Structures are given as structure tokens and as C-alpha cells.
């Protein structure tokens, strides 16, 4: 365990050797991940509007270009070697989301775009000293007091405590030299106890996954209450775009006038044209699309991934849904909860 009493100097030191991204308060008063600059101030907000998923699975990315001359087509690989970077201030829920995404993009056939970013990225997580009322990460076995990550941090006033968990994390921590010093764990233990006590006071602390998982497919899928749950949904897709674990995307070709650019962009299972093919649309109604989203989070994904749910309880969908319809309401209605 090491500690640092000059956090701005620590951030500047990291940024001197690689790109550094951290939560910064934007003009809208909310926290967003931004690249470090000398005048950047680490936000005190619990979490960012958008998750750290963007660094590994960006909203849009160029996959390749094509040029045609007569009958000859040239395929141009637009990728360049990824440079090392650090994502600082990632909360426990977002760190868990990488486990969910890894099982999708690192399974065979490996998504080499995602894999390259994961290889070059270092995750510095920070424990949640003041969890929000919309948080329910504990429902999915996530410990907000002891997040995962390459380096795990706890902040107490102006002191940052750092504990490296991986080889990448140890290499980064070693590079910080005199800015950190060895220390005991008493302050960290006190922080953990404080966080755990605050987690126990959250409104959703008793929310459980009882009634969901792979064994619940038929019961949950056929539940008639999907109709009433889905009837107010606007199908706007906001929940999917702020979700740290949603992985749906579309691939499109764009004529630049000088060739064809193939790119991929996030998509949403809540949209009426999602997975639409020449043969038609497999989910014709909003009910079917609404049900698909939550069945994937709570039933399909854990059924295929050793019981791991693809919700991390970050609470973003609770905060951003314009009609307050979210996964918590679905779990309370269709599961077996006393929350």
C-alpha cells in the first residue's frame, strides 16, 4: 500500500508518460471523462454521465477503408498501434462492466479493435466514498469499498491511497517514484468501513436478483406484466447509451467521395429498426423490444456466462430515463424482492 499527498502532481506525473483521462466537471455541471490538462480538476462527483466503456468500445470507430479502381478493390487497414493510456477515477460498477464486455469482445473470434485498447489501457479505480441513492451495485456482488482495477485507490481528504493489483498497475505505480510512499492500511480500513456503513443505508440495498438468472427463462419471458411495464416506454434508447455494459452495434459503409469508409457505431435493442433485415423485423412491438433488453441483462447473459449478470447497478438508467422506467422497476415487479 502506498499513499500520495499531492494528487495534482501525481496526475501530472502520469500524464507525462502517457495519455491520462479523468472525470472533470463539464459546462453542464456534470462529470465527464476528459483528457488531463494542467488546469484540469478531478471531479468530486460520484460517477460520470457516460461510463468508461467509451475508451475500449467507442460510440463510433472507423474499421477500414475501401478504394476501387475498375474491378480492383483495395482494402485499407486504418488502425495504427494503440498508445498506452490511463483511465483514472473509475468506479467499482464501471470496472465490473469490463468483465461483461470482455466476455463478449475477447471471446473467439476476438474483436481485435477492443483487444488492442484493453491491452494498452490501465484502469485506476477509486472506491465510492459517498454512494448515490440510485446505486445498487451490491445487488450484483460488487464491493464499492474494494473495487477491482489495475490500481485501486481510496481518497481521504487530500490523501490518496494506492494499491496495485496487476503487473500493469505495479509498473505504473513504480514509475511515480517519490510522489508516493509506503504506508499502513489503517486509513484504508477506516474508509472501507465508512463506505460499507453508507451502502447499508441506500434505498435499494435489499434489491436482489432472486427470480432471475438462466433458470428463470420461461417464467420471466411469459410473464403477462411485461405489457404494463413496457406501455410507457418511449423507445428512445437513452438507457442503452448510458449503460456501461450494452454492447450492441451496427456496421455501416459511408461514401466519402474518395472511397468507402466502413465504421461501426453503437445501436440499441430498443429501436424499431434494430436487427431489421430484408426478411423483416423479428421484434415488431415495443413490448418485445423492451422485454429483450431486460431479459438479456437478467436472464440470457447470466445463462451463458456462469451466472454473471450484465447489469452492474451503476444507476445511470435510473437517473437518465425520461419516464422513470428502469431495470429496478422490472426487477421489483417480476422478481422476488422485498425492496
Short mmCIF file of C-alpha atoms in Angstrom, two decimals:
data_model
loop_
_atom_site.label_atom_id
_atom_site.label_comp_id
_atom_site.label_asym_id
_atom_site.label_seq_id
_atom_site.Cartn_x
_atom_site.Cartn_y
_atom_site.Cartn_z
CA UNK A 1 0.00 0.00 0.00
CA UNK A 2 1.27 3.46 -0.91
CA UNK A 3 -0.03 6.98 -0.36
CA UNK A 4 0.22 10.31 -2.13
CA UNK A 5 -0.45 13.72 -0.55
CA UNK A 6 -0.05 15.75 -3.77
CA UNK A 7 -2.74 14.46 -6.11
CA UNK A 8 -2.32 17.17 -8.81
CA UNK A 9 1.39 16.36 -9.03
CA UNK A 10 0.57 12.66 -9.25
CA UNK A 11 -1.79 13.24 -12.16
CA UNK A 12 0.77 15.43 -13.92
CA UNK A 13 3.41 12.73 -13.49
CA UNK A 14 1.17 10.08 -15.04
CA UNK A 15 0.24 12.40 -17.91
CA UNK A 16 3.91 12.99 -18.61
CA UNK A 17 4.40 9.44 -19.87
CA UNK A 18 1.03 8.52 -21.39
CA UNK A 19 -2.41 9.92 -22.08
CA UNK A 20 -4.45 10.34 -18.91
CA UNK A 21 -8.21 10.61 -18.72
CA UNK A 22 -10.14 11.51 -15.58
CA UNK A 23 -13.60 12.74 -14.54
CA UNK A 24 -13.86 16.53 -14.93
CA UNK A 25 -16.93 18.71 -14.33
CA UNK A 26 -18.27 19.97 -17.63
CA UNK A 27 -20.17 23.13 -18.54
CA UNK A 28 -23.39 21.24 -17.76
CA UNK A 29 -22.26 20.78 -14.16
CA UNK A 30 -21.88 17.03 -14.56
CA UNK A 31 -18.78 14.87 -14.66
CA UNK A 32 -17.37 13.62 -17.96
CA UNK A 33 -14.15 11.77 -18.73
CA UNK A 34 -11.70 14.18 -20.34
CA UNK A 35 -8.03 14.12 -21.19
CA UNK A 36 -5.88 15.65 -18.47
CA UNK A 37 -4.62 19.19 -18.90
CA UNK A 38 -2.62 21.26 -16.37
CA UNK A 39 -5.76 23.12 -15.31
CA UNK A 40 -7.99 20.02 -15.08
CA UNK A 41 -9.61 19.42 -11.69
CA UNK A 42 -10.63 15.91 -10.72
CA UNK A 43 -14.40 15.96 -10.23
CA UNK A 44 -15.83 15.14 -6.83
CA UNK A 45 -18.95 13.63 -8.46
CA UNK A 46 -19.73 10.04 -7.67
CA UNK A 47 -19.85 8.96 -11.31
CA UNK A 48 -19.64 10.25 -14.85
CA UNK A 49 -22.61 10.78 -17.16
CA UNK A 50 -21.14 8.30 -19.64
CA UNK A 51 -19.14 5.32 -18.46
CA UNK A 52 -15.51 4.44 -19.13
CA UNK A 53 -16.73 1.91 -21.70
CA UNK A 54 -16.09 4.54 -24.37
CA UNK A 55 -12.32 4.08 -24.08
CA UNK A 56 -12.48 0.43 -25.14
CA UNK A 57 -15.69 0.28 -27.17
CA UNK A 58 -16.18 3.82 -28.54
CA UNK A 59 -19.51 5.08 -29.74
CA UNK A 60 -18.19 5.33 -33.30
CA UNK A 61 -14.97 3.99 -34.81
CA UNK A 62 -13.53 3.58 -38.27
CA UNK A 63 -12.90 -0.08 -39.06
CA UNK A 64 -11.38 0.08 -42.54
CA UNK A 65 -11.47 1.92 -45.83
CA UNK A 66 -12.02 0.67 -49.38
CA UNK A 67 -10.87 2.09 -52.69
CA UNK A 68 -11.99 0.79 -56.05
CA UNK A 69 -10.29 1.17 -59.38
CA UNK A 70 -12.21 -0.62 -62.07
CA UNK A 71 -12.68 -4.17 -60.87
CA UNK A 72 -9.90 -3.92 -58.30
CA UNK A 73 -10.83 -3.23 -54.67
CA UNK A 74 -8.14 -2.17 -52.19
CA UNK A 75 -8.81 -2.78 -48.50
CA UNK A 76 -7.03 -0.26 -46.27
CA UNK A 77 -6.42 -1.12 -42.63
CA UNK A 78 -6.84 2.23 -40.88
CA UNK A 79 -5.65 1.03 -37.50
CA UNK A 80 -2.42 2.32 -36.01
CA UNK A 81 -0.59 0.99 -32.99
CA UNK A 82 -2.51 1.97 -29.87
CA UNK A 83 -0.60 4.11 -27.42
CA UNK A 84 -0.65 3.43 -23.68
CA UNK A 85 -3.23 5.38 -21.71
CA UNK A 86 -4.66 5.56 -18.19
CA UNK A 87 -8.29 5.91 -17.21
CA UNK A 88 -8.28 7.37 -13.70
CA UNK A 89 -11.16 7.55 -11.24
CA UNK A 90 -13.19 4.57 -12.48
CA UNK A 91 -15.82 3.40 -10.00
CA UNK A 92 -16.40 -0.22 -8.98
CA UNK A 93 -19.52 -0.62 -11.13
CA UNK A 94 -17.73 0.51 -14.28
CA UNK A 95 -14.75 -1.74 -13.57
CA UNK A 96 -17.13 -4.72 -13.37
CA UNK A 97 -18.58 -3.69 -16.72
CA UNK A 98 -15.23 -4.53 -18.33
CA UNK A 99 -15.68 -8.14 -17.19
CA UNK A 100 -19.02 -8.19 -19.00
CA UNK A 101 -17.60 -6.64 -22.17
CA UNK A 102 -14.50 -8.87 -22.13
CA UNK A 103 -16.67 -11.97 -22.33
CA UNK A 104 -18.24 -10.60 -25.49
CA UNK A 105 -15.34 -8.98 -27.32
CA UNK A 106 -12.46 -11.21 -26.20
CA UNK A 107 -14.27 -14.48 -26.87
CA UNK A 108 -13.48 -16.21 -30.15
CA UNK A 109 -13.40 -14.67 -32.66
CA UNK A 110 -11.59 -11.92 -30.74
CA UNK A 111 -12.51 -8.33 -31.56
CA UNK A 112 -9.01 -7.04 -32.27
CA UNK A 113 -10.04 -3.39 -32.01
CA UNK A 114 -11.33 -3.87 -28.48
CA UNK A 115 -8.45 -6.18 -27.52
CA UNK A 116 -5.82 -3.61 -28.55
CA UNK A 117 -7.39 -0.95 -26.37
CA UNK A 118 -7.65 -3.30 -23.41
CA UNK A 119 -4.00 -4.23 -23.80
CA UNK A 120 -2.83 -0.62 -23.78
CA UNK A 121 -5.25 0.75 -21.18
CA UNK A 122 -4.56 0.93 -17.44
CA UNK A 123 -7.54 1.20 -15.10
CA UNK A 124 -7.11 3.20 -11.91
CA UNK A 125 -10.26 2.71 -9.84
CA UNK A 126 -11.44 4.70 -6.84
CA UNK A 127 -13.67 3.47 -4.03
CA UNK A 128 -17.06 5.18 -3.69
CA UNK A 129 -16.85 7.22 -0.51
CA UNK A 130 -20.35 8.67 -0.99
CA UNK A 131 -22.59 6.28 -2.98
CA UNK A 132 -25.73 7.78 -4.51
CA UNK A 133 -29.32 6.83 -3.73
CA UNK A 134 -29.60 5.35 -7.23
CA UNK A 135 -26.71 2.92 -6.64
CA UNK A 136 -27.39 -0.80 -6.31
CA UNK A 137 -24.09 -2.40 -7.29
CA UNK A 138 -24.20 -4.60 -4.20
CA UNK A 139 -27.15 -6.45 -5.76
CA UNK A 140 -24.67 -7.91 -8.23
CA UNK A 141 -21.93 -8.71 -5.74
CA UNK A 142 -19.85 -5.59 -6.44
CA UNK A 143 -17.96 -4.13 -3.49
CA UNK A 144 -17.93 -0.34 -3.80
CA UNK A 145 -15.39 -0.19 -0.97
CA UNK A 146 -12.90 -2.51 -2.72
CA UNK A 147 -13.20 -2.16 -6.50
CA UNK A 148 -11.15 -4.13 -8.98
CA UNK A 149 -8.70 -2.46 -11.36
CA UNK A 150 -5.01 -2.35 -12.20
CA UNK A 151 -4.57 0.11 -9.33
CA UNK A 152 -7.22 0.55 -6.62
CA UNK A 153 -7.42 3.87 -4.76
CA UNK A 154 -9.11 5.29 -1.69
CA UNK A 155 -9.34 9.04 -1.17
CA UNK A 156 -9.33 10.59 2.31
CA UNK A 157 -9.34 14.40 2.26
CA UNK A 158 -6.25 15.34 0.21
CA UNK A 159 -4.54 11.97 0.56
CA UNK A 160 -4.82 9.20 -2.00
CA UNK A 161 -4.03 5.60 -1.05
CA UNK A 162 -2.99 3.32 -3.90
CA UNK A 163 -2.73 -0.45 -4.13
CA UNK A 164 -1.51 -2.11 -7.36
CA UNK A 165 -3.37 -5.28 -8.36
CA UNK A 166 -1.81 -6.24 -11.70
CA UNK A 167 1.54 -6.10 -13.47
CA UNK A 168 0.36 -3.07 -15.43
CA UNK A 169 -0.68 -1.40 -12.22
CA UNK A 170 2.59 -2.16 -10.46
CA UNK A 171 4.60 -0.79 -13.38
CA UNK A 172 2.62 2.45 -13.32
CA UNK A 173 2.85 2.80 -9.53
CA UNK A 174 6.61 2.16 -9.60
CA UNK A 175 7.01 4.92 -12.20
CA UNK A 176 5.57 7.51 -9.82
CA UNK A 177 8.68 7.37 -7.67
CA UNK A 178 8.97 9.91 -4.85
CA UNK A 179 5.36 11.07 -5.22
CA UNK A 180 4.18 8.01 -3.30
CA UNK A 181 5.37 6.48 -0.04
CA UNK A 182 4.78 3.17 1.68
CA UNK A 183 2.10 3.24 4.35
CA UNK A 184 -0.07 1.05 6.52
CA UNK A 185 -3.66 0.12 5.87
CA UNK A 186 -5.39 1.69 8.88
CA UNK A 187 -6.73 4.69 6.94
CA UNK A 188 -7.94 2.45 4.12
CA UNK A 189 -9.64 0.07 6.54
CA UNK A 190 -11.45 3.04 8.05
CA UNK A 191 -12.54 4.18 4.59
CA UNK A 192 -13.85 0.72 3.77
CA UNK A 193 -15.86 0.58 6.98
CA UNK A 194 -17.33 4.03 6.30
CA UNK A 195 -18.34 3.09 2.76
CA UNK A 196 -19.89 -0.18 3.87
CA UNK A 197 -21.95 1.61 6.52
CA UNK A 198 -23.22 4.09 3.93
CA UNK A 199 -24.07 1.33 1.48
CA UNK A 200 -26.29 -0.21 4.15
CA UNK A 201 -28.39 2.96 4.22
CA UNK A 202 -29.14 3.10 0.50
CA UNK A 203 -32.79 2.77 -0.58
CA UNK A 204 -32.02 -0.17 -2.89
CA UNK A 205 -29.76 -2.14 -0.54
CA UNK A 206 -32.29 -5.00 -0.31
CA UNK A 207 -32.82 -5.37 -4.06
CA UNK A 208 -31.92 -8.91 -5.11
CA UNK A 209 -31.62 -11.00 -8.25
CA UNK A 210 -33.92 -13.65 -6.79
CA UNK A 211 -36.21 -14.92 -9.52
CA UNK A 212 -33.78 -14.18 -12.34
CA UNK A 213 -30.85 -15.95 -13.95
CA UNK A 214 -30.67 -18.69 -16.55
CA UNK A 215 -33.19 -20.97 -14.85
CA UNK A 216 -35.91 -18.33 -14.94
CA UNK A 217 -36.24 -18.03 -18.72
CA UNK A 218 -39.73 -19.43 -19.30
CA UNK A 219 -41.29 -17.89 -16.20
CA UNK A 220 -39.95 -14.40 -16.78
CA UNK A 221 -40.36 -14.40 -20.57
CA UNK A 222 -44.03 -15.41 -20.37
CA UNK A 223 -44.95 -13.07 -17.52
CA UNK A 224 -48.00 -11.02 -18.61
CA UNK A 225 -46.78 -7.97 -16.68
CA UNK A 226 -44.35 -7.08 -19.46
CA UNK A 227 -47.32 -5.37 -21.15
CA UNK A 228 -47.90 -2.88 -18.36
CA UNK A 229 -44.18 -2.35 -17.78
CA UNK A 230 -43.48 -1.53 -21.41
CA UNK A 231 -46.51 0.57 -22.29
CA UNK A 232 -44.94 3.87 -21.17
CA UNK A 233 -41.51 3.21 -22.74
CA UNK A 234 -40.64 5.76 -25.42
CA UNK A 235 -38.08 3.53 -27.13
CA UNK A 236 -35.63 6.43 -27.04
CA UNK A 237 -32.60 4.25 -26.24
CA UNK A 238 -31.24 6.59 -23.56
CA UNK A 239 -30.83 3.68 -21.14
CA UNK A 240 -28.67 1.78 -23.62
CA UNK A 241 -26.41 4.73 -24.42
CA UNK A 242 -25.57 5.46 -20.78
CA UNK A 243 -25.28 1.78 -19.86
CA UNK A 244 -21.68 0.61 -19.25
CA UNK A 245 -22.39 -2.95 -20.39
CA UNK A 246 -24.55 -2.60 -23.52
CA UNK A 247 -22.57 -3.93 -26.45
CA UNK A 248 -24.93 -3.79 -29.45
CA UNK A 249 -23.58 -2.09 -32.56
CA UNK A 250 -24.26 -1.57 -36.25
CA UNK A 251 -21.73 -1.51 -39.11
CA UNK A 252 -22.22 0.89 -42.00
CA UNK A 253 -20.39 2.00 -45.12
CA UNK A 254 -20.04 5.69 -45.96
CA UNK A 255 -19.07 7.06 -49.36
CA UNK A 256 -16.57 9.85 -48.71
CA UNK A 257 -16.35 10.77 -52.37
CA UNK A 258 -12.79 9.42 -52.39
CA UNK A 259 -13.58 5.89 -51.31
CA UNK A 260 -15.70 3.94 -48.87
CA UNK A 261 -15.27 4.19 -45.12
CA UNK A 262 -16.61 1.32 -43.02
CA UNK A 263 -17.41 2.25 -39.45
CA UNK A 264 -19.31 0.83 -36.55
CA UNK A 265 -21.47 2.68 -34.09
CA UNK A 266 -23.49 1.84 -31.04
CA UNK A 267 -27.01 0.61 -31.65
CA UNK A 268 -29.92 -0.09 -29.33
CA UNK A 269 -32.24 -3.06 -28.99
CA UNK A 270 -34.93 -0.51 -28.08
CA UNK A 271 -35.05 0.86 -31.65
CA UNK A 272 -37.68 -0.34 -34.09
CA UNK A 273 -35.11 -0.95 -36.84
CA UNK A 274 -32.66 -2.89 -34.65
CA UNK A 275 -31.67 -6.21 -36.33
CA UNK A 276 -34.02 -5.36 -39.21
CA UNK A 277 -33.30 -7.48 -42.27
CA UNK A 278 -34.72 -7.90 -45.73
CA UNK A 279 -36.98 -10.60 -44.36
CA UNK A 280 -38.46 -8.21 -41.81
CA UNK A 281 -38.14 -7.29 -38.15
CA UNK A 282 -38.05 -10.10 -35.56
CA UNK A 283 -39.37 -7.86 -32.76
CA UNK A 284 -42.28 -5.90 -34.14
CA UNK A 285 -43.66 -4.37 -30.96
CA UNK A 286 -42.30 -2.12 -28.24
CA UNK A 287 -43.19 -4.80 -25.70
CA UNK A 288 -40.96 -7.31 -27.45
CA UNK A 289 -38.07 -4.85 -27.67
CA UNK A 290 -38.46 -3.73 -24.07
CA UNK A 291 -38.55 -7.33 -22.89
CA UNK A 292 -35.45 -8.20 -24.92
CA UNK A 293 -33.35 -5.55 -23.19
CA UNK A 294 -34.11 -6.71 -19.67
CA UNK A 295 -34.17 -10.42 -20.47
CA UNK A 296 -30.63 -10.03 -21.81
CA UNK A 297 -29.45 -8.27 -18.66
CA UNK A 298 -31.14 -10.57 -16.17
CA UNK A 299 -31.62 -13.94 -17.87
CA UNK A 300 -29.85 -14.53 -21.19
CA UNK A 301 -26.42 -13.15 -20.27
CA UNK A 302 -26.11 -14.93 -16.88
CA UNK A 303 -27.35 -18.14 -18.51
CA UNK A 304 -24.40 -18.03 -20.91
CA UNK A 305 -21.75 -16.53 -18.62
CA UNK A 306 -21.55 -18.56 -15.43
CA UNK A 307 -24.21 -16.56 -13.63
CA UNK A 308 -22.64 -13.14 -14.28
CA UNK A 309 -25.35 -10.52 -14.78
CA UNK A 310 -24.86 -7.81 -17.39
CA UNK A 311 -26.14 -5.08 -15.11
CA UNK A 312 -23.67 -3.51 -12.66
CA UNK A 313 -26.07 -1.37 -10.62
CA UNK A 314 -24.49 1.96 -11.59
CA UNK A 315 -27.87 3.70 -11.53
CA UNK A 316 -27.36 5.67 -14.74
CA UNK A 317 -30.58 4.41 -16.30
CA UNK A 318 -32.46 5.42 -13.17
CA UNK A 319 -31.09 8.93 -13.40
CA UNK A 320 -31.49 9.40 -17.15
CA UNK A 321 -34.71 7.64 -18.22
CA UNK A 322 -37.22 10.40 -19.14
CA UNK A 323 -40.20 8.39 -17.91
CA UNK A 324 -38.51 6.69 -14.92
CA UNK A 325 -38.86 3.17 -16.29
CA UNK A 326 -35.73 1.21 -15.44
CA UNK A 327 -34.27 -2.15 -14.54
CA UNK A 328 -35.06 -1.71 -10.83
CA UNK A 329 -38.78 -1.47 -11.55
CA UNK A 330 -38.54 -4.56 -13.72
CA UNK A 331 -36.72 -6.49 -11.01
CA UNK A 332 -39.17 -5.44 -8.31
CA UNK A 333 -42.16 -6.36 -10.48
CA UNK A 334 -41.00 -9.65 -11.97
CA UNK A 335 -38.53 -10.90 -9.39
CA UNK A 336 -38.86 -11.92 -5.78
CA UNK A 337 -37.84 -8.80 -3.91
CA UNK A 338 -38.87 -7.11 -0.73
CA UNK A 339 -37.04 -3.88 -1.66
#
